[in-house]
mmCIF file of C-alpha atoms in Angstrom:
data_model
loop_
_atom_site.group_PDB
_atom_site.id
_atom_site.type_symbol
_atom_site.label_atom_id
_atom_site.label_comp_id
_atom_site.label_asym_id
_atom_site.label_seq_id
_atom_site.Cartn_x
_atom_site.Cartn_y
_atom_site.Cartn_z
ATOM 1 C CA UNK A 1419 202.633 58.160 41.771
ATOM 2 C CA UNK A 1420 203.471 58.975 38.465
ATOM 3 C CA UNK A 1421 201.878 62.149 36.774
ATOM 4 C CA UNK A 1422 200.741 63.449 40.330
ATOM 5 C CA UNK A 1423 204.214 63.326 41.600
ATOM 6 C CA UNK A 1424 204.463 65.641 39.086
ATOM 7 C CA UNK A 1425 202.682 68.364 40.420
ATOM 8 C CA UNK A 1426 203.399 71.453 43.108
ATOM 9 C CA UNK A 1427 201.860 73.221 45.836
ATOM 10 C CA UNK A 1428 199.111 75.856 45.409
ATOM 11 C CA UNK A 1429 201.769 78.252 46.443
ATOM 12 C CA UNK A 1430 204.523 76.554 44.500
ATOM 13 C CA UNK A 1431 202.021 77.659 41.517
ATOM 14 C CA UNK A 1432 201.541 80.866 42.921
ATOM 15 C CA UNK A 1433 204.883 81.814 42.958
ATOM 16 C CA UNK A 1434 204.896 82.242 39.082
ATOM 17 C CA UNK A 1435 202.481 84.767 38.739
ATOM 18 C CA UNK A 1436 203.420 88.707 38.485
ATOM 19 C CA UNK A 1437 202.249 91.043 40.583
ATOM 20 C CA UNK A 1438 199.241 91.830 38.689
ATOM 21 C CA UNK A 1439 198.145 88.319 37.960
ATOM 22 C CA UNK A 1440 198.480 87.723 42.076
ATOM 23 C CA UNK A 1441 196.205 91.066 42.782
ATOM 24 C CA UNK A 1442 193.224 89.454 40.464
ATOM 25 C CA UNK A 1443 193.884 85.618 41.591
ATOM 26 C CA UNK A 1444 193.849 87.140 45.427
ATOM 27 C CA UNK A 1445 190.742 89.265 44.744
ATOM 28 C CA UNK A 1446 188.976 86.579 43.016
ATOM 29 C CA UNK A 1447 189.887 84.243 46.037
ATOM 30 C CA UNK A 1448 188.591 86.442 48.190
ATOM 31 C CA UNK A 1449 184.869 86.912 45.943
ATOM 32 C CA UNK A 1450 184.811 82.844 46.421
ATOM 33 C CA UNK A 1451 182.505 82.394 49.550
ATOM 34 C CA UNK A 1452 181.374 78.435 50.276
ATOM 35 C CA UNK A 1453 177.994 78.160 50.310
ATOM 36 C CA UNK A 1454 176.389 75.525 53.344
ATOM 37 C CA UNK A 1455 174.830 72.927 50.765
ATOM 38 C CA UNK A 1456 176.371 69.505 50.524
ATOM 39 C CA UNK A 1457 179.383 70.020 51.913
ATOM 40 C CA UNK A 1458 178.584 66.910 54.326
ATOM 41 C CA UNK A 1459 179.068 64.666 51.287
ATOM 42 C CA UNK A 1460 182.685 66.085 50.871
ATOM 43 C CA UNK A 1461 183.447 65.537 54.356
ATOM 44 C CA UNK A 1462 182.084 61.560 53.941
ATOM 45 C CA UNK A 1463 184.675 60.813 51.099
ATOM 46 C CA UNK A 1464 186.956 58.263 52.663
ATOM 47 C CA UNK A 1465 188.996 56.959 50.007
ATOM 48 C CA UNK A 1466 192.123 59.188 48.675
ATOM 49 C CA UNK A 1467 191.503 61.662 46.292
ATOM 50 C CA UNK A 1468 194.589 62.935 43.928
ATOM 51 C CA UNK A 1469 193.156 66.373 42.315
ATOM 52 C CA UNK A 1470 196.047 67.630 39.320
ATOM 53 C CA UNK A 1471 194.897 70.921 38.645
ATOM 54 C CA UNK A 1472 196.654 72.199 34.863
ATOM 55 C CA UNK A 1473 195.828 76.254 34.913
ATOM 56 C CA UNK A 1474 198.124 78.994 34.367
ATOM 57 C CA UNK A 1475 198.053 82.105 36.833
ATOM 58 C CA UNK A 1476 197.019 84.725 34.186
ATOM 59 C CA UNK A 1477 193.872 82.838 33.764
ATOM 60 C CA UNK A 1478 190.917 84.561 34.906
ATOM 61 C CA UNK A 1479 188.895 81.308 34.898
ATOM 62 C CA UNK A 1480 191.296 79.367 36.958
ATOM 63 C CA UNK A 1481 191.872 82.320 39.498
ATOM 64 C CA UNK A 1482 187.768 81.964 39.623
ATOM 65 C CA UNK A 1483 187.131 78.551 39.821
ATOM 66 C CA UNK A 1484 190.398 77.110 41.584
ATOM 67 C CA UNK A 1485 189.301 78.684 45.603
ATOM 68 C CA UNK A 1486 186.392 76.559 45.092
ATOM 69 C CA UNK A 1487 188.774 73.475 44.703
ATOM 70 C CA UNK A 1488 191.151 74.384 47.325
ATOM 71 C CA UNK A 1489 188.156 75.848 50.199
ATOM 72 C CA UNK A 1490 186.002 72.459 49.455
ATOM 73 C CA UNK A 1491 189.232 70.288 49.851
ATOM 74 C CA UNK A 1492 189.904 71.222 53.028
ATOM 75 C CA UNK A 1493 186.770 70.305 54.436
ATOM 76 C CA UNK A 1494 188.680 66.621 54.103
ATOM 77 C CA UNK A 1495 192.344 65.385 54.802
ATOM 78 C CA UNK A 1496 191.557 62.838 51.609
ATOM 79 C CA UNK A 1497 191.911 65.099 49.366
ATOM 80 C CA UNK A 1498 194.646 65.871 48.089
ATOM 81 C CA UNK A 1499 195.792 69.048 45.156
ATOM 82 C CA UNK A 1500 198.730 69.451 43.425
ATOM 83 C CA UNK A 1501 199.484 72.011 40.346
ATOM 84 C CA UNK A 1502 201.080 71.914 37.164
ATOM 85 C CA UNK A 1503 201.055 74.878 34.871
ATOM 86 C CA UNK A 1504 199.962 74.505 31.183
ATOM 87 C CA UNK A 1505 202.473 75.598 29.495
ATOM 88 C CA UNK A 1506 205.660 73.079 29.284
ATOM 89 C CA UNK A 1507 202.904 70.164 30.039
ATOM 90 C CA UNK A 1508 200.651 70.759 26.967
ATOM 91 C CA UNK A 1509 201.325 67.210 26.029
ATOM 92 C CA UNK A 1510 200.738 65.826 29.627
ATOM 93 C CA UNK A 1511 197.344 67.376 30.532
ATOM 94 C CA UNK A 1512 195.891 66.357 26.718
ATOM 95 C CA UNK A 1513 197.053 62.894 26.949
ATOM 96 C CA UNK A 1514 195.323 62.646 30.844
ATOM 97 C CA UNK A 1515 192.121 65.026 29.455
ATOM 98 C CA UNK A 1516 191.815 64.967 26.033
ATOM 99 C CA UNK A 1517 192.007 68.543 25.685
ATOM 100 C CA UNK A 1518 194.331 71.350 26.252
ATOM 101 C CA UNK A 1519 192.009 74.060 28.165
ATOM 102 C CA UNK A 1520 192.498 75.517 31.518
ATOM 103 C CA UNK A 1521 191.315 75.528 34.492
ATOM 104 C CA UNK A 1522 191.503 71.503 34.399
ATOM 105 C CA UNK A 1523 191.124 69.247 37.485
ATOM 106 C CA UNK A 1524 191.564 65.518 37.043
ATOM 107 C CA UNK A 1525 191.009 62.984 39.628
ATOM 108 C CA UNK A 1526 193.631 60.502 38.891
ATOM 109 C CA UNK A 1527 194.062 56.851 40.353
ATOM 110 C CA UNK A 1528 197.109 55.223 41.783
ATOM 111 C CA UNK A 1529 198.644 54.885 38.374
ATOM 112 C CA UNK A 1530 197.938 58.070 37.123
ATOM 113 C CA UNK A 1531 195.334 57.073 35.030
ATOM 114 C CA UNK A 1532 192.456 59.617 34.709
ATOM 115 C CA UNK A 1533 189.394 58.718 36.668
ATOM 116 C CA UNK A 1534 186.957 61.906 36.333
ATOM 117 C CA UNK A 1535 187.750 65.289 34.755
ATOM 118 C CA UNK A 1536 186.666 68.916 35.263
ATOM 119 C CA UNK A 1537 187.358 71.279 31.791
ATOM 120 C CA UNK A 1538 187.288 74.974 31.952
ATOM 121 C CA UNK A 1539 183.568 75.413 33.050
ATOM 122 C CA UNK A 1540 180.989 74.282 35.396
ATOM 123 C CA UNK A 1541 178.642 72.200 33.884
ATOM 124 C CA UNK A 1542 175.845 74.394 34.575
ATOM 125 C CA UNK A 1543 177.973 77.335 33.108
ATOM 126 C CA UNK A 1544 178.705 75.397 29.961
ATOM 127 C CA UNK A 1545 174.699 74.366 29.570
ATOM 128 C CA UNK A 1546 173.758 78.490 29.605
ATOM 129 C CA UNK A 1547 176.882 79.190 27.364
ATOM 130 C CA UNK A 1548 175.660 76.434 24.503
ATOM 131 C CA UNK A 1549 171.663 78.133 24.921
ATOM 132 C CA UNK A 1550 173.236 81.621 24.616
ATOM 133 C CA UNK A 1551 173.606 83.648 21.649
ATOM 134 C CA UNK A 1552 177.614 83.676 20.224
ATOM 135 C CA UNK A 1553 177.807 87.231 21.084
ATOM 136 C CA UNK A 1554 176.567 86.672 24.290
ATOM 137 C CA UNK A 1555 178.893 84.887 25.468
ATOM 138 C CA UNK A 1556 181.601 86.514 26.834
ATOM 139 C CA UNK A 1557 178.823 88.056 29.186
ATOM 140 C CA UNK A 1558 177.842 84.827 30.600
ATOM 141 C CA UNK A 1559 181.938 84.505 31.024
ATOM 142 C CA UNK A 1560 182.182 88.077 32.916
ATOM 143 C CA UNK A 1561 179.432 87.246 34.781
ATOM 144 C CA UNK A 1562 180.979 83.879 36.100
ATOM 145 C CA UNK A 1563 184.121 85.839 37.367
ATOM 146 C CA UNK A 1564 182.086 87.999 39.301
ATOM 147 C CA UNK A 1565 180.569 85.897 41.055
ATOM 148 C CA UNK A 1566 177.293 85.186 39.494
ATOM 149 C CA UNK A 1567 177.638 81.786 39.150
ATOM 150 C CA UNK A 1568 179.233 80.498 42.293
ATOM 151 C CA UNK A 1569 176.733 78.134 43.249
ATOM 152 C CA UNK A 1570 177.362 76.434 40.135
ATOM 153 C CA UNK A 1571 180.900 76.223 40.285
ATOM 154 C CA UNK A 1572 180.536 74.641 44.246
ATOM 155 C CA UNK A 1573 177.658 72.414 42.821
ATOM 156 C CA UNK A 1574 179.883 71.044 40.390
ATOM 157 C CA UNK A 1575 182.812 70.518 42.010
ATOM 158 C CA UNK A 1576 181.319 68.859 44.832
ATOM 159 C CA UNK A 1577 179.775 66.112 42.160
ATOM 160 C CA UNK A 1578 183.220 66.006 40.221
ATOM 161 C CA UNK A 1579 184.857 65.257 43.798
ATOM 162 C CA UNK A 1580 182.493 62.710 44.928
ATOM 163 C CA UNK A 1581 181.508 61.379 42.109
ATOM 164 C CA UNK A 1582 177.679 61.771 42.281
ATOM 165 C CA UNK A 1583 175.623 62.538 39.682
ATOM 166 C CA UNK A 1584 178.518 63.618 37.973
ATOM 167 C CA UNK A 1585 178.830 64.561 33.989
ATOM 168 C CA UNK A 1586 181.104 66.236 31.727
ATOM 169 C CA UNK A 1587 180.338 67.782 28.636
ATOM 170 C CA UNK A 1588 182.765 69.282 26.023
ATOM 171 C CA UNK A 1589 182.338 73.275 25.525
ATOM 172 C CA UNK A 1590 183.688 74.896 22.641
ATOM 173 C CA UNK A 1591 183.206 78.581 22.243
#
């Protein structure tokens, strides 16, 4: 299928990362705990689901947000991930998304096409960052990474991989 054809293995990715990114994306896997809530209406999806994830290993908000992905896809054989690193596919992931930030997960269809998108944040992440003071911010950011904000980051992914009740917004800091 073109444009997911494209794509690697998580550890494929992995593999490009230097020792130091690999300590914070393992630790950061590690902080990523599932919560029990919904997780029956991941394991109800019956139709194949092609997940291209565009990140880049030194990014703190794809090593946060990308265990989420993986851990709730494995709760069904449907799913399916594959990985594609920013840089050297700039061109690619704006043309699927429409922007060039990372973490991105798309779900594409069997032509490739785009069907629902996931851009940098959670969307209840991105509603406190666009009520929060500019020099806040980064905070709210810190905060995600450690954990703070988990449940949002499983809420939203379970919508973006269903499809339920599912928005995006665009978030520019």
């Amino acid at each position: 299928m073109k444009n997911f054809d494209l794509g690697a293995t998580y550890n494929e990715y992995l593999s490009l990362a230097d020792e130091e990114q690999r300590g914070i994306i393992d630790r950061l896997n590690e902080q990523s705990q599932l919560i029990n809530k919904e997780l029956d209406k991941l394991r109800s999806i019956e139709n194949k689901l092609n997940i291209l994830v565009f990140g880049e290993p030194c990014c703190k908000d794809a090593a946060t947000e990308i265990p989420f992905l993986l851990k709730l896809s494995e709760l069904n054989k449907n799913i399916e991930v594959k990985f594609l690193r920013r840089e050297g596919n700039g061109e690619l992931l704006e043309e699927l998304s429409g922007e060039r930030k990372v973490p991105t997960f798309l779900i594409l269809d069997e032509k490739g096409n785009t069907v629902r998108k996931y851009i940098e944040f959670p969307i209840g992440v991105k509603e406190i960052l666009l009520n929060t003071e500019k020099e806040k911010v980064q905070d709210i950011i810190d905060n995600m990474r450690k954990g703070k904000y988990d449940d949002l980051i499983q809420e939203d992914i379970i919508r973006f991989l269903t499809g339920e009740n599912y928005r995006y917004i665009n978030f520019t800091k």
